[in-house]
PDB file of C-alpha atoms in Angstrom:
ATOM      1  CA  MET A   1      39.557  31.205  36.056  1.00 53.00           C
ATOM      2  CA  GLY A   2      38.969  27.747  37.535  1.00 57.00           C
ATOM      3  CA  GLU A   3      35.708  28.911  39.160  1.00 56.00           C
ATOM      4  CA  ASP A   4      34.664  30.566  35.875  1.00 58.00           C
ATOM      5  CA  LEU A   5      35.147  27.303  33.960  1.00 52.00           C
ATOM      6  CA  LYS A   6      33.176  25.318  36.563  1.00 57.00           C
ATOM      7  CA  SER A   7      30.333  27.866  36.381  1.00 57.00           C
ATOM      8  CA  ARG A   8      30.178  27.609  32.591  1.00 56.00           C
ATOM      9  CA  ARG A   9      30.095  23.824  32.774  1.00 58.00           C
ATOM     10  CA  ALA A  10      27.291  23.969  35.333  1.00 56.00           C
ATOM     11  CA  VAL A  11      25.255  26.314  33.110  1.00 50.00           C
ATOM     12  CA  ILE A  12      25.840  24.176  30.005  1.00 55.00           C
ATOM     13  CA  ALA A  13      24.952  20.975  31.890  1.00 53.00           C
ATOM     14  CA  GLY A  14      21.794  22.629  33.250  1.00 54.00           C
ATOM     15  CA  VAL A  15      20.712  23.818  29.808  1.00 51.00           C
ATOM     16  CA  GLY A  16      21.440  20.381  28.335  1.00 52.00           C
ATOM     17  CA  ALA A  17      19.404  18.619  31.042  1.00 51.00           C
ATOM     18  CA  GLY A  18      16.545  21.078  30.551  1.00 50.00           C
ATOM     19  CA  GLY A  19      16.571  20.496  26.805  1.00 48.00           C
ATOM     20  CA  LEU A  20      16.575  16.733  27.337  1.00 43.00           C
ATOM     21  CA  THR A  21      13.597  17.043  29.672  1.00 45.00           C
ATOM     22  CA  LEU A  22      11.683  19.027  27.042  1.00 41.00           C
ATOM     23  CA  ALA A  23      12.548  16.524  24.320  1.00 41.00           C
ATOM     24  CA  LEU A  24      11.396  13.603  26.457  1.00 40.00           C
ATOM     25  CA  ALA A  25       8.195  15.404  27.361  1.00 42.00           C
ATOM     26  CA  ALA A  26       7.482  16.003  23.666  1.00 42.00           C
ATOM     27  CA  CYS A  27       8.059  12.322  22.880  1.00 41.00           C
ATOM     28  CA  GLY A  28       5.733  11.259  25.649  1.00 42.00           C
ATOM     29  CA  SER A  29       2.906  13.531  24.600  1.00 38.00           C
ATOM     30  CA  SER A  30      -0.549  12.031  24.921  1.00 39.00           C
ATOM     31  CA  ASP A  31      -1.834  13.916  21.865  1.00 40.00           C
ATOM     32  CA  THR A  32      -2.195  11.071  19.362  1.00 36.00           C
ATOM     33  CA  THR A  33      -4.678  12.735  17.039  1.00 34.00           C
ATOM     34  CA  ALA A  34      -2.222  13.311  14.195  1.00 34.00           C
ATOM     35  CA  ALA A  35      -0.683   9.854  14.511  1.00 35.00           C
ATOM     36  CA  THR A  36      -4.009   8.016  14.367  1.00 33.00           C
ATOM     37  CA  GLN A  37      -5.638   9.887  11.514  1.00 35.00           C
ATOM     38  CA  GLU A  38      -5.438   8.154   8.158  1.00 34.00           C
ATOM     39  CA  PRO A  39      -5.111  10.123   4.947  1.00 34.00           C
ATOM     40  CA  ALA A  40      -8.228  10.403   2.855  1.00 37.00           C
ATOM     41  CA  ALA A  41      -8.273   7.986  -0.053  1.00 37.00           C
ATOM     42  CA  PRO A  42      -8.715   9.462  -3.516  1.00 36.00           C
ATOM     43  CA  ALA A  43     -12.119   8.982  -5.102  1.00 36.00           C
ATOM     44  CA  SER A  44     -10.629   7.275  -8.166  1.00 36.00           C
ATOM     45  CA  SER A  45     -11.869   3.738  -8.848  1.00 38.00           C
ATOM     46  CA  SER A  46      -8.308   2.613  -9.567  1.00 39.00           C
ATOM     47  CA  ALA A  47      -7.086   3.739  -6.132  1.00 38.00           C
ATOM     48  CA  PRO A  48      -6.373   1.118  -3.490  1.00 37.00           C
ATOM     49  CA  SER A  49      -9.585   0.138  -1.736  1.00 37.00           C
ATOM     50  CA  GLN A  50     -10.003   0.651   1.981  1.00 35.00           C
ATOM     51  CA  ALA A  51     -13.614  -0.547   1.895  1.00 37.00           C
ATOM     52  CA  ALA A  52     -14.860  -3.442   3.968  1.00 36.00           C
ATOM     53  CA  PRO A  53     -15.427  -6.744   2.185  1.00 38.00           C
ATOM     54  CA  ALA A  54     -18.736  -7.138   0.389  1.00 38.00           C
ATOM     55  CA  GLN A  55     -21.692  -8.698   2.215  1.00 38.00           C
ATOM     56  CA  GLY A  56     -21.499 -12.428   2.729  1.00 41.00           C
ATOM     57  CA  GLY A  57     -17.755 -12.428   3.499  1.00 57.00           C
ATOM     58  CA  GLY A  58     -16.669 -11.875  -0.090  1.00 83.00           C
ATOM     59  CA  LEU A  59     -13.839  -9.621  -1.169  1.00 88.00           C
ATOM     60  CA  THR A  60     -15.920  -7.714  -3.697  1.00 92.00           C
ATOM     61  CA  THR A  61     -18.628  -8.161  -6.295  1.00 92.00           C
ATOM     62  CA  THR A  62     -18.189  -8.901  -9.978  1.00 93.00           C
ATOM     63  CA  SER A  63     -19.769  -5.562 -10.903  1.00 92.00           C
ATOM     64  CA  GLU A  64     -16.977  -3.707  -9.034  1.00 93.00           C
ATOM     65  CA  ILE A  65     -14.258  -5.088 -11.340  1.00 94.00           C
ATOM     66  CA  PRO A  66     -14.334  -3.527 -14.827  1.00 95.00           C
ATOM     67  CA  VAL A  67     -13.625  -5.637 -17.904  1.00 94.00           C
ATOM     68  CA  GLY A  68     -10.036  -4.888 -18.968  1.00 94.00           C
ATOM     69  CA  GLY A  69      -9.296  -3.343 -15.572  1.00 94.00           C
ATOM     70  CA  GLY A  70      -9.218  -4.114 -11.897  1.00 95.00           C
ATOM     71  CA  LYS A  71      -9.291  -2.917  -8.336  1.00 95.00           C
ATOM     72  CA  ILE A  72      -6.619  -2.944  -5.638  1.00 94.00           C
ATOM     73  CA  PHE A  73      -7.434  -4.238  -2.160  1.00 94.00           C
ATOM     74  CA  ALA A  74      -4.562  -2.941  -0.046  1.00 92.00           C
ATOM     75  CA  ASP A  75      -5.770  -4.511   3.203  1.00 91.00           C
ATOM     76  CA  GLN A  76      -5.828  -7.970   1.623  1.00 93.00           C
ATOM     77  CA  LYS A  77      -2.670  -7.224  -0.410  1.00 93.00           C
ATOM     78  CA  VAL A  78      -4.264  -8.277  -3.706  1.00 94.00           C
ATOM     79  CA  VAL A  79      -5.366  -6.735  -6.948  1.00 95.00           C
ATOM     80  CA  VAL A  80      -8.413  -8.305  -8.611  1.00 96.00           C
ATOM     81  CA  VAL A  81      -8.696  -7.956 -12.384  1.00 96.00           C
ATOM     82  CA  GLN A  82     -11.097  -8.973 -15.156  1.00 95.00           C
ATOM     83  CA  PRO A  83      -9.039  -9.475 -18.337  1.00 95.00           C
ATOM     84  CA  ALA A  84     -12.092 -10.706 -20.294  1.00 95.00           C
ATOM     85  CA  GLN A  85     -15.822 -10.693 -19.550  1.00 95.00           C
ATOM     86  CA  GLY A  86     -16.476 -13.114 -16.665  1.00 93.00           C
ATOM     87  CA  GLN A  87     -12.787 -14.025 -16.156  1.00 95.00           C
ATOM     88  CA  PHE A  88     -11.446 -12.881 -12.767  1.00 95.00           C
ATOM     89  CA  LYS A  89      -7.894 -13.161 -11.490  1.00 95.00           C
ATOM     90  CA  ALA A  90      -6.001 -11.938  -8.423  1.00 96.00           C
ATOM     91  CA  TYR A  91      -2.336 -11.090  -7.964  1.00 96.00           C
ATOM     92  CA  GLY A  92      -0.194  -9.937  -5.052  1.00 95.00           C
ATOM     93  CA  ILE A  93       0.301  -6.165  -4.913  1.00 92.00           C
ATOM     94  CA  SER A  94       4.036  -6.177  -4.114  1.00 93.00           C
ATOM     95  CA  CYS A  95       6.069  -5.292  -7.195  1.00 93.00           C
ATOM     96  CA  THR A  96       8.648  -7.972  -7.905  1.00 94.00           C
ATOM     97  CA  HIS A  97      11.297  -5.308  -8.587  1.00 93.00           C
ATOM     98  CA  GLN A  98      11.682  -3.774  -5.115  1.00 90.00           C
ATOM     99  CA  GLY A  99       8.474  -4.613  -3.268  1.00 90.00           C
ATOM    100  CA  CYS A 100       6.580  -1.337  -3.669  1.00 92.00           C
ATOM    101  CA  PRO A 101       2.815  -1.837  -3.687  1.00 93.00           C
ATOM    102  CA  VAL A 102       1.212  -1.384  -7.093  1.00 94.00           C
ATOM    103  CA  ASP A 103      -1.243   1.493  -7.060  1.00 93.00           C
ATOM    104  CA  LYS A 104      -3.427   1.359 -10.145  1.00 93.00           C
ATOM    105  CA  VAL A 105      -4.787  -0.690 -12.994  1.00 94.00           C
ATOM    106  CA  GLU A 106      -4.960   1.092 -16.339  1.00 93.00           C
ATOM    107  CA  ASN A 107      -4.838   0.217 -20.026  1.00 93.00           C
ATOM    108  CA  GLY A 108      -4.761  -3.517 -19.276  1.00 93.00           C
ATOM    109  CA  ALA A 109      -1.778  -3.212 -16.922  1.00 94.00           C
ATOM    110  CA  ILE A 110      -1.151  -3.259 -13.194  1.00 94.00           C
ATOM    111  CA  VAL A 111       1.192  -0.329 -12.499  1.00 94.00           C
ATOM    112  CA  CYS A 112       3.882   0.169  -9.852  1.00 94.00           C
ATOM    113  CA  PRO A 113       4.436   3.841  -8.954  1.00 93.00           C
ATOM    114  CA  CYS A 114       8.025   3.450  -7.720  1.00 93.00           C
ATOM    115  CA  HIS A 115       9.931   2.665 -10.917  1.00 93.00           C
ATOM    116  CA  GLY A 116       7.206   2.260 -13.525  1.00 90.00           C
ATOM    117  CA  SER A 117       7.003  -1.521 -13.803  1.00 95.00           C
ATOM    118  CA  LYS A 118       3.825  -2.748 -15.498  1.00 95.00           C
ATOM    119  CA  PHE A 119       2.266  -6.192 -15.322  1.00 96.00           C
ATOM    120  CA  LYS A 120      -0.276  -7.731 -17.744  1.00 96.00           C
ATOM    121  CA  ILE A 121      -3.704  -8.305 -16.203  1.00 94.00           C
ATOM    122  CA  GLU A 122      -4.088 -11.534 -18.210  1.00 95.00           C
ATOM    123  CA  ASP A 123      -1.304 -13.439 -16.424  1.00 95.00           C
ATOM    124  CA  GLY A 124       0.614 -11.035 -14.141  1.00 94.00           C
ATOM    125  CA  SER A 125       3.697 -11.161 -16.372  1.00 94.00           C
ATOM    126  CA  VAL A 126       5.936  -8.137 -16.843  1.00 93.00           C
ATOM    127  CA  SER A 127       5.023  -5.916 -19.782  1.00 92.00           C
ATOM    128  CA  ASP A 128       7.404  -3.085 -18.863  1.00 88.00           C
ATOM    129  CA  GLY A 129      10.386  -3.252 -16.467  1.00 88.00           C
ATOM    130  CA  PRO A 130      12.508  -2.831 -14.467  1.00 93.00           C
ATOM    131  CA  ALA A 131      10.725  -5.806 -12.817  1.00 91.00           C
ATOM    132  CA  THR A 132      11.694  -9.133 -14.388  1.00 94.00           C
ATOM    133  CA  LYS A 133       9.384 -11.561 -12.552  1.00 95.00           C
ATOM    134  CA  PRO A 134       5.569 -11.751 -12.724  1.00 94.00           C
ATOM    135  CA  LEU A 135       3.265 -10.840  -9.865  1.00 94.00           C
ATOM    136  CA  PRO A 136       2.302 -13.915  -7.824  1.00 96.00           C
ATOM    137  CA  GLU A 137      -1.199 -15.168  -8.627  1.00 95.00           C
ATOM    138  CA  HIS A 138      -3.751 -15.764  -5.850  1.00 95.00           C
ATOM    139  CA  GLN A 139      -6.693 -18.137  -6.168  1.00 94.00           C
ATOM    140  CA  LEU A 140     -10.212 -16.708  -6.253  1.00 92.00           C
ATOM    141  CA  THR A 141     -13.655 -18.183  -5.978  1.00 93.00           C
ATOM    142  CA  VAL A 142     -16.604 -16.598  -7.733  1.00 92.00           C
ATOM    143  CA  GLU A 143     -20.061 -17.598  -6.515  1.00 92.00           C
ATOM    144  CA  GLY A 144     -22.909 -15.693  -8.071  1.00 91.00           C
ATOM    145  CA  ASP A 145     -21.741 -12.097  -8.018  1.00 91.00           C
ATOM    146  CA  GLN A 146     -19.389 -12.554  -5.009  1.00 92.00           C
ATOM    147  CA  ILE A 147     -15.612 -12.733  -5.434  1.00 93.00           C
ATOM    148  CA  SER A 148     -13.623 -14.192  -2.528  1.00 91.00           C
ATOM    149  CA  LEU A 149     -10.035 -15.198  -1.970  1.00 91.00           C
ATOM    150  CA  ALA A 150      -9.772 -19.008  -1.998  1.00 87.00           C
TER     151      ALA A 150
END
């Protein structure tokens, strides 16, 4: 029986080592196609923008920001809004409730998808919780039709 037990242990150890080798080989795979592909962004104008900054080094153009609405720039971590004709403001995109990035601007509000907090585009203040603090405002410069972060 002693030899039988040693044989079983040897088989189990061999299978375990083989499984570990396979697992390590899978982790070290050089196929990075799936890991490097980015998901396609929705075509909606309220979706976070992945576009390059506008010509001239600006963030965007005034015509890209609708009156009463806005556009999210995920790479720059800001949302740019136009509460009234010709008035442009920018806020951070991290919800002050739990840090989720806001994902759309609709009906005069910047909306967080995680728990439904809404922020007024006029001043970034909370219009609907659970967030209790406003979004932080960022300074913009508008020259001609170019909007840039200050």
